Coordinates of C-alpha atoms in Angstrom, one line a residue:
M292 CA 23.7 -155.1 -86.1
P293 CA 22.0 -156.4 -88.0
A294 CA 19.9 -155.5 -90.5
L295 CA 16.5 -155.3 -90.3
T296 CA 13.8 -157.0 -92.6
E297 CA 10.8 -155.2 -93.8
A298 CA 7.3 -156.2 -92.3
S299 CA 5.5 -158.3 -94.1
V300 CA 2.0 -157.9 -95.9
P301 CA -1.4 -157.9 -93.9
A302 CA -3.1 -161.2 -95.7
H303 CA -6.5 -158.9 -98.3
V304 CA -9.4 -158.8 -96.7
P305 CA -11.7 -159.7 -99.3
R306 CA -14.6 -157.2 -99.9
R307 CA -17.4 -159.3 -99.0
E308 CA -16.5 -159.2 -94.9
L309 CA -15.6 -155.5 -95.4
E310 CA -20.1 -155.1 -96.4
R311 CA -20.1 -158.2 -93.7
I312 CA -18.6 -156.0 -91.0
L313 CA -21.3 -153.0 -91.6
A314 CA -24.4 -154.3 -92.7
L315 CA -23.3 -155.6 -88.6
Q316 CA -22.7 -152.5 -87.4
R317 CA -25.3 -150.3 -89.7
A318 CA -27.8 -153.1 -88.4
A319 CA -27.1 -152.8 -84.3
F320 CA -27.1 -149.0 -84.7
R321 CA -29.9 -148.5 -85.7
T322 CA -31.6 -151.2 -83.3
E323 CA -30.1 -149.7 -81.1
G324 CA -31.1 -146.0 -81.0
D325 CA -28.7 -143.4 -79.8
P326 CA -27.3 -144.5 -77.2
T327 CA -26.8 -142.7 -74.0
A328 CA -24.2 -141.5 -72.6
E329 CA -23.8 -144.3 -69.2
V330 CA -23.5 -147.5 -72.8
R331 CA -21.6 -144.4 -74.9
R332 CA -18.9 -143.7 -71.8
H333 CA -18.3 -147.6 -71.4
R334 CA -17.4 -148.1 -74.8
I335 CA -14.8 -145.4 -75.4
D336 CA -13.0 -146.6 -70.9
R337 CA -13.1 -150.6 -72.8
L338 CA -11.7 -149.4 -76.0
L339 CA -9.4 -147.3 -74.6
L340 CA -8.6 -149.7 -71.2
A341 CA -8.3 -152.6 -75.0
V342 CA -4.7 -150.1 -75.7
L343 CA -3.8 -149.6 -72.6
D344 CA -3.5 -153.7 -71.6
A345 CA -1.7 -154.7 -74.2
S346 CA 0.7 -151.1 -74.7
D347 CA 4.0 -153.6 -73.8
D348 CA 3.3 -156.0 -77.2
I349 CA 2.4 -152.6 -78.9
A350 CA 5.2 -151.7 -78.6
D351 CA 7.2 -154.5 -78.6
A352 CA 5.4 -155.1 -82.4
L353 CA 5.5 -151.4 -83.5
A354 CA 9.3 -151.8 -82.7
R355 CA 10.1 -154.8 -84.8
D356 CA 7.1 -153.5 -87.5
Y357 CA 9.9 -150.8 -88.0
G358 CA 13.0 -151.1 -87.2
R359 CA 14.0 -149.4 -84.1
R360 CA 11.6 -147.4 -81.8
P361 CA 12.1 -147.2 -78.2
A362 CA 9.3 -148.5 -76.3
A363 CA 9.1 -145.3 -74.0
L364 CA 8.5 -143.4 -76.7
T365 CA 5.5 -146.0 -77.9
K366 CA 4.5 -145.5 -75.0
A367 CA 4.4 -142.0 -74.4
T368 CA 3.2 -140.7 -78.0
E369 CA 0.2 -144.2 -79.0
V370 CA -0.7 -144.7 -75.1
L371 CA -0.4 -141.8 -72.2
G372 CA -2.3 -139.7 -75.5
L373 CA -5.2 -140.9 -75.5
V374 CA -6.0 -140.9 -71.7
E375 CA -7.3 -136.7 -71.6
E376 CA -8.8 -137.4 -74.6
A377 CA -10.8 -139.8 -72.9
K378 CA -10.7 -138.0 -70.0
C379 CA -12.2 -134.5 -71.2
L380 CA -14.9 -137.1 -73.8
R381 CA -16.1 -138.6 -70.0
T382 CA -16.4 -135.6 -68.9
N383 CA -18.3 -133.5 -71.3
L384 CA -20.4 -135.6 -73.5
E385 CA -23.2 -135.4 -71.4
V386 CA -23.5 -131.7 -71.8
W387 CA -22.8 -132.3 -75.4
M388 CA -25.4 -134.4 -76.0
K389 CA -28.6 -132.2 -74.9
P390 CA -30.7 -130.8 -77.3
T391 CA -29.5 -126.8 -77.6
P392 CA -32.6 -124.6 -77.7
V393 CA -33.3 -121.8 -80.7
D394 CA -35.3 -118.5 -80.2
G395 CA -36.8 -117.7 -83.4
V396 CA -40.2 -118.1 -85.2
A397 CA -41.6 -121.5 -83.8
P398 CA -40.3 -123.4 -81.3
A399 CA -37.8 -125.1 -82.3
F400 CA -34.3 -126.8 -80.9
I401 CA -30.8 -128.8 -82.3
Q402 CA -30.9 -132.5 -81.7
H403 CA -27.7 -133.7 -81.8
K404 CA -27.0 -136.5 -83.3
P405 CA -25.0 -140.2 -84.5
L406 CA -24.0 -140.8 -87.5
G407 CA -24.3 -144.0 -87.7
V408 CA -21.0 -146.1 -88.9
I409 CA -17.4 -144.1 -89.5
G410 CA -14.4 -145.1 -91.1
V411 CA -11.6 -144.8 -90.1
V412 CA -7.8 -144.9 -92.2
T413 CA -4.9 -144.6 -89.4
A414 CA -1.4 -143.5 -90.6
W415 CA 1.9 -146.0 -90.4
N416 CA 4.1 -143.1 -88.4
F417 CA 1.8 -143.2 -85.1
P418 CA -0.9 -145.8 -86.0
V419 CA -2.3 -146.2 -83.2
I420 CA -3.4 -143.9 -81.8
L421 CA -3.6 -142.2 -85.5
A422 CA -7.0 -144.8 -84.7
V423 CA -8.0 -144.6 -81.3
H424 CA -8.4 -140.7 -81.3
P425 CA -10.8 -140.6 -84.3
A426 CA -12.5 -143.7 -82.7
L427 CA -13.2 -142.2 -79.1
D428 CA -13.9 -139.3 -80.8
A429 CA -17.1 -141.0 -82.1
L430 CA -17.4 -142.9 -79.7
A431 CA -18.7 -140.1 -77.8
A432 CA -20.8 -138.9 -80.3
G433 CA -22.7 -142.7 -80.3
N434 CA -21.3 -144.0 -83.4
R435 CA -19.8 -147.0 -84.1
V436 CA -17.0 -148.3 -85.0
I437 CA -14.5 -149.6 -88.0
M438 CA -10.8 -149.0 -88.0
K439 CA -8.2 -149.3 -91.6
F440 CA -5.3 -150.1 -89.7
T441 CA -1.5 -149.6 -91.7
D442 CA -1.1 -152.5 -93.9
L443 CA 3.1 -151.2 -92.9
H444 CA 3.2 -152.4 -89.5
A445 CA 1.1 -156.3 -90.4
R446 CA 3.0 -157.7 -86.7
T447 CA 1.5 -154.3 -84.7
G448 CA -2.5 -154.8 -86.6
E449 CA -1.7 -158.4 -85.1
V450 CA -2.4 -156.9 -82.2
F451 CA -4.0 -153.9 -82.1
A452 CA -6.8 -155.9 -83.2
R453 CA -7.2 -158.6 -81.1
A454 CA -6.7 -156.4 -77.9
V455 CA -9.6 -154.4 -79.4
A456 CA -11.7 -157.5 -79.7
K457 CA -11.9 -158.7 -76.1
Y458 CA -13.3 -155.4 -75.0
L459 CA -15.2 -154.6 -77.1
R460 CA -18.4 -156.8 -79.6
E461 CA -17.9 -156.0 -83.7
D462 CA -21.0 -154.4 -84.0
E463 CA -19.8 -152.2 -81.7
V464 CA -15.1 -151.9 -82.8
A465 CA -13.5 -153.4 -85.6
V466 CA -10.3 -153.3 -86.7
V467 CA -9.7 -154.8 -89.8
C468 CA -5.8 -154.9 -91.3
G469 CA -5.3 -155.8 -94.8
D470 CA -2.6 -154.9 -97.9
L471 CA -3.5 -151.9 -99.9
E472 CA -6.3 -153.0 -102.0
T473 CA -7.5 -153.8 -98.2
A474 CA -7.6 -150.1 -97.8
Q475 CA -9.0 -149.1 -100.9
E476 CA -11.7 -151.3 -101.2
F477 CA -12.9 -149.9 -97.2
S478 CA -12.1 -145.6 -98.6
D479 CA -15.0 -147.4 -101.0
L480 CA -17.5 -148.8 -98.5
P481 CA -20.7 -146.5 -98.0
L482 CA -19.4 -145.5 -94.2
D483 CA -21.2 -142.7 -93.5
K484 CA -17.8 -140.6 -92.8
I485 CA -14.5 -141.4 -93.2
V486 CA -10.9 -140.0 -91.6
F487 CA -8.2 -141.0 -93.2
T488 CA -4.7 -139.9 -91.4
G489 CA -1.6 -139.4 -94.5
S490 CA 0.0 -138.0 -97.8
P491 CA -1.8 -135.1 -99.5
A492 CA -1.6 -137.4 -102.5
V493 CA -3.2 -140.8 -101.1
G494 CA -6.0 -137.8 -99.3
K495 CA -7.1 -137.5 -102.8
L496 CA -7.6 -140.4 -103.7
V497 CA -9.6 -141.2 -100.7
A498 CA -11.9 -138.1 -101.0
A499 CA -12.6 -139.3 -104.9
A500 CA -13.6 -142.9 -103.5
A501 CA -16.1 -141.7 -101.2
G502 CA -17.6 -139.4 -103.4
A503 CA -18.9 -142.6 -105.2
N504 CA -21.0 -142.7 -102.5
L505 CA -21.7 -139.4 -100.8
V506 CA -19.4 -140.3 -97.8
P507 CA -18.4 -137.3 -96.5
V508 CA -15.0 -136.7 -95.8
T509 CA -12.5 -136.4 -92.1
L510 CA -8.4 -135.8 -94.2
E511 CA -5.5 -135.5 -91.7
L512 CA -2.5 -134.5 -94.0
G513 CA 0.4 -132.7 -93.8
G514 CA 3.2 -130.1 -95.4
K515 CA 5.8 -128.0 -95.4
N516 CA 5.8 -126.9 -91.8
P517 CA 7.1 -123.2 -91.3
V518 CA 9.2 -122.0 -88.8
V519 CA 10.7 -119.1 -88.7
V520 CA 12.9 -117.0 -85.7
A521 CA 12.4 -114.2 -86.0
P522 CA 15.4 -111.4 -84.6
D523 CA 14.0 -110.6 -81.0
A524 CA 14.1 -115.0 -80.5
D525 CA 16.3 -116.8 -78.8
L526 CA 18.1 -118.4 -80.5
E527 CA 19.3 -120.8 -77.8
L528 CA 15.8 -121.7 -76.6
A529 CA 15.0 -122.2 -80.4
A530 CA 17.0 -123.9 -81.6
H531 CA 16.6 -126.3 -78.6
R532 CA 12.9 -127.3 -79.8
I533 CA 13.1 -127.0 -83.2
A534 CA 15.9 -129.9 -82.8
G535 CA 13.9 -131.7 -80.7
T536 CA 10.8 -131.1 -82.3
R537 CA 12.7 -132.3 -86.0
M538 CA 13.8 -135.7 -84.4
L539 CA 10.5 -136.6 -83.0
N540 CA 10.2 -140.1 -84.6
G541 CA 12.8 -139.8 -86.0
G542 CA 11.1 -137.1 -87.6
Q543 CA 7.8 -138.9 -89.1
V544 CA 5.6 -137.0 -88.1
C545 CA 3.5 -134.9 -89.6
L546 CA 3.9 -132.3 -86.7
C547 CA 7.7 -132.0 -87.6
P548 CA 9.0 -128.4 -89.3
D549 CA 9.9 -129.2 -92.7
Y550 CA 11.8 -125.3 -93.1
V551 CA 13.4 -123.0 -91.0
F552 CA 13.7 -118.6 -92.5
V553 CA 16.5 -117.6 -90.2
P554 CA 17.6 -113.5 -90.5
R555 CA 20.8 -113.5 -92.3
Q556 CA 23.3 -111.8 -89.1
K557 CA 22.0 -114.4 -87.8
A558 CA 22.7 -117.6 -89.3
E559 CA 25.7 -119.0 -87.9
D560 CA 25.1 -118.3 -84.2
F561 CA 21.5 -120.3 -84.6
T562 CA 23.3 -123.3 -87.2
A563 CA 26.1 -123.1 -84.4
A564 CA 23.6 -124.1 -81.4
L565 CA 21.2 -126.6 -84.1
Q566 CA 23.7 -128.2 -84.6
A567 CA 25.2 -128.3 -81.1
E568 CA 22.2 -129.3 -79.8
L569 CA 21.0 -132.3 -82.3
A570 CA 24.7 -134.1 -80.6
R571 CA 23.4 -133.3 -77.4
L572 CA 19.9 -135.1 -78.3
F573 CA 23.0 -138.0 -80.7
P574 CA 26.2 -137.8 -79.6
T575 CA 25.7 -140.8 -81.5
Y576 CA 23.0 -141.9 -84.2
T577 CA 23.4 -145.3 -86.4
D578 CA 24.1 -147.3 -83.2
N579 CA 22.0 -145.3 -80.7
P580 CA 18.9 -147.4 -79.5
A581 CA 16.8 -144.0 -79.5
A582 CA 17.5 -143.8 -82.7
V583 CA 14.3 -144.6 -84.8
S584 CA 14.0 -146.2 -88.2
I585 CA 13.0 -144.6 -91.3
V586 CA 9.8 -146.7 -91.3
N587 CA 10.9 -149.4 -94.2
E588 CA 12.9 -149.3 -97.3
R589 CA 11.4 -147.4 -99.3
N590 CA 11.4 -144.2 -97.7
F591 CA 14.5 -144.9 -96.4
D592 CA 15.5 -143.8 -100.1
R593 CA 12.9 -141.4 -100.6
V594 CA 15.0 -139.2 -97.8
L595 CA 18.8 -139.7 -98.9
G596 CA 17.1 -138.6 -102.9
L597 CA 16.1 -135.7 -101.1
I598 CA 19.8 -134.4 -99.4
E599 CA 21.0 -135.9 -102.5
D600 CA 19.4 -134.0 -105.3
A601 CA 19.5 -130.6 -102.7
V602 CA 22.6 -130.8 -103.2
A603 CA 23.8 -131.9 -106.9
K604 CA 21.4 -128.5 -107.6
G605 CA 23.9 -126.8 -105.0
A606 CA 22.7 -126.8 -101.4
R607 CA 25.1 -127.3 -98.9
K608 CA 24.6 -130.4 -96.5
I609 CA 26.2 -130.0 -92.8
T610 CA 25.6 -133.4 -90.6
A611 CA 25.8 -132.6 -87.4
I612 CA 27.2 -136.2 -86.6
E613 CA 30.2 -137.4 -88.6
E614 CA 28.3 -140.9 -89.4
E615 CA 26.9 -142.4 -92.4
P616 CA 23.8 -143.4 -93.3
S617 CA 23.1 -146.9 -92.4
R618 CA 20.9 -149.5 -94.7
A619 CA 21.2 -151.8 -92.7
S620 CA 19.4 -150.2 -89.3
R621 CA 17.9 -147.6 -92.4
L622 CA 18.9 -144.5 -89.2
I623 CA 20.0 -141.5 -91.3
P624 CA 21.9 -139.0 -88.9
P625 CA 20.3 -136.0 -88.4
T626 CA 21.3 -133.6 -92.1
I627 CA 21.0 -130.1 -91.9
L628 CA 20.6 -128.3 -95.8
F629 CA 21.5 -124.3 -96.9
D630 CA 21.2 -122.6 -99.7
V631 CA 18.7 -125.0 -101.1
P632 CA 17.5 -124.0 -104.7
A633 CA 13.5 -123.6 -105.1
Q634 CA 14.0 -126.1 -107.9
A635 CA 15.4 -128.8 -105.4
R636 CA 12.3 -131.9 -104.7
I637 CA 12.8 -131.0 -100.9
E638 CA 11.4 -127.6 -101.6
S639 CA 7.7 -128.3 -102.9
E640 CA 7.9 -132.0 -101.0
E641 CA 6.9 -133.3 -96.9
I642 CA 10.4 -134.4 -96.2
F643 CA 9.6 -137.2 -93.4
G644 CA 13.6 -137.4 -92.7
P645 CA 15.4 -135.6 -89.6
V646 CA 16.4 -132.8 -92.5
L647 CA 15.8 -129.4 -92.1
P648 CA 16.6 -126.7 -94.6
I649 CA 17.5 -123.7 -93.7
H650 CA 16.6 -119.9 -94.9
L651 CA 17.6 -117.3 -94.6
Y652 CA 16.1 -114.0 -94.6
D653 CA 16.5 -109.7 -94.4
D654 CA 13.5 -109.0 -93.1
I655 CA 9.7 -110.7 -91.8
A656 CA 8.0 -109.8 -94.7
E657 CA 10.2 -111.6 -96.3
P658 CA 8.9 -115.3 -94.9
I659 CA 6.1 -114.0 -94.2
S660 CA 5.4 -113.7 -97.7
Y661 CA 6.6 -117.9 -98.7
I662 CA 3.7 -119.2 -96.0
A663 CA 1.5 -116.9 -97.7
A664 CA 2.0 -117.8 -101.2
R665 CA 2.8 -122.0 -100.8
P666 CA 0.3 -124.3 -99.4
A667 CA -1.7 -124.0 -96.0
P668 CA 0.4 -125.7 -93.7
L669 CA -0.7 -129.2 -90.8
A670 CA 1.1 -126.9 -88.9
A671 CA 3.6 -123.2 -88.4
Y672 CA 6.1 -121.4 -85.7
W673 CA 7.1 -118.7 -84.3
Y674 CA 9.6 -118.4 -82.3
G675 CA 9.8 -114.6 -80.4
N676 CA 7.7 -112.4 -78.7
D677 CA 4.7 -111.8 -78.8
G678 CA 4.7 -108.3 -81.1
D679 CA 3.5 -106.4 -84.8
D680 CA 5.3 -109.2 -86.2
F681 CA 3.7 -112.1 -84.8
H682 CA 0.8 -110.8 -85.2
R683 CA 1.3 -109.3 -88.8
F684 CA 2.3 -113.6 -89.6
L685 CA -1.3 -114.8 -87.6
R686 CA -3.1 -111.9 -89.8
Q687 CA -1.1 -113.3 -92.9
T688 CA 0.0 -117.0 -92.7
T689 CA -3.2 -119.8 -92.6
S690 CA -2.2 -123.2 -91.1
G691 CA -3.8 -126.0 -89.3
G692 CA -2.3 -124.8 -86.1
V693 CA -0.1 -122.8 -84.4
T694 CA 2.5 -122.7 -82.2
R695 CA 5.0 -120.0 -80.8
N696 CA 8.1 -120.5 -78.9
D697 CA 7.8 -124.8 -78.8
G698 CA 6.3 -127.2 -81.2
L699 CA 3.7 -128.9 -81.7
L700 CA 2.2 -127.4 -78.6
H701 CA -1.3 -126.7 -80.3
Q702 CA -2.2 -130.4 -81.3
S703 CA -2.5 -130.5 -76.8
V704 CA -5.0 -127.9 -77.2
D705 CA -8.4 -128.9 -76.0
G706 CA -9.6 -128.0 -79.8
P707 CA -10.2 -128.9 -83.0
F708 CA -6.7 -130.5 -84.2
G709 CA -6.9 -130.1 -88.2
G710 CA -5.8 -129.2 -91.9
V711 CA -7.1 -126.7 -93.9
G712 CA -6.9 -126.9 -97.2
N713 CA -4.1 -129.2 -98.7
S714 CA -3.5 -130.2 -94.7
G715 CA -7.1 -131.1 -94.6
T716 CA -10.3 -130.8 -93.6
G717 CA -12.1 -131.0 -91.0
A718 CA -10.2 -131.5 -87.1
Y719 CA -11.1 -133.7 -84.2
G720 CA -10.5 -133.3 -80.4
G721 CA -12.6 -133.2 -78.2
K722 CA -15.4 -130.9 -78.5
A723 CA -14.2 -130.8 -81.8
G724 CA -14.3 -134.2 -82.6
F725 CA -17.8 -134.5 -80.5
D726 CA -19.3 -131.7 -83.3
E727 CA -17.1 -133.8 -86.2
F728 CA -19.1 -137.1 -86.1
T729 CA -22.6 -135.5 -85.7
H730 CA -25.6 -134.5 -87.4
R731 CA -26.9 -131.7 -85.7
R732 CA -30.4 -131.8 -86.8
A733 CA -33.1 -128.7 -86.4
A734 CA -36.3 -129.8 -85.2
A735 CA -38.3 -127.4 -85.4
D736 CA -42.9 -128.2 -83.4
I737 CA -45.1 -125.6 -85.4
R738 CA -48.9 -126.2 -84.1
D739 CA -48.7 -123.0 -81.8
R740 CA -49.2 -120.6 -84.5
L741 CA -51.8 -122.5 -86.4
G742 CA -53.7 -122.5 -84.7
L743 CA -54.1 -127.1 -83.8

């Protein structure tokens, strides 16, 4: 198989062009006023249609940008995942738009006003859905949207921008590609809200840039997502679902499990089950068309460096597939790590690759205390019964979401998706997304009280 090539970097978009698009959308927003439910539905439909219509081209471009990524994975995660969200928004937005009566000293109601122009900065791991999902919510709330596509996927950005421009006017929804400098200048625009998906480190920079203009931010970040395998867990089920969740998109998902706590007396059985599941998913890896490449050489070296650093500091490495990492295809076979010391980088850095450290415990208080003492992750997972231990886990730990006996399931709930603290601020999805991009304005009428 020929060596992969790095994707080209998109051309810089001058700041004056960013300002032109913003001014165009803001003028259109002011002229139109609050759009009707019919107009909002039409924009939602056209944005969804743009993605559906271009799904083959998007899957092809993203496979080339990644190096290797199955078309079925792209269509399932980047395209089909948007259909239910659009359906939910279309069905409910008219009810959500209605003023809410308020009881009090005077007749009053809460008006649900669109914010204006929303900027969306997407991430490279799922660049289409992470741009379109919040954009759909913003359109449902009556806003205009400018999406800054990731600079790591130049081909996909071009395809996506053309698809959106085919169905929506630039003063409704616009797509900006551009390099890293473009992204930095985009974050500095006086938008009405910025949605950023990415790492906590970059999220801090985006928030700082937005803060200079008092622009509120919605940050969808990541973190060290823990898994607790309880003493009463079904080990086969846990191994099956943990393996599948860790390996989704080559481990490059902000919701992937980053480490697993397993009862010491069950460590051997769990490890054997986990190895078997990984081998079943990928009998071979570096020549397997279902395996997803690490996105670029820098991240390939970073993930390899995390493994090497942990091993050098005393960790024990187990590979479920006896293959060496392939720089040519940027693939690292699934790797399990035991006895990882606290000073290893992998203990504090989000992995974003096919690697899973396993920690052993003797008492359930140990993993709960460990998780509670660290920055809140985007997701937390529990395998075991719905008993006292699980409810203790819910009470004493914090995370963006939590799922029991499965992986990623809380993301599909018709409710808020977002982090807390180090894993983000704000949320979108369904009613939460509508509210995130809405200003709730109190309106009171006191004339009768004054005798007028």
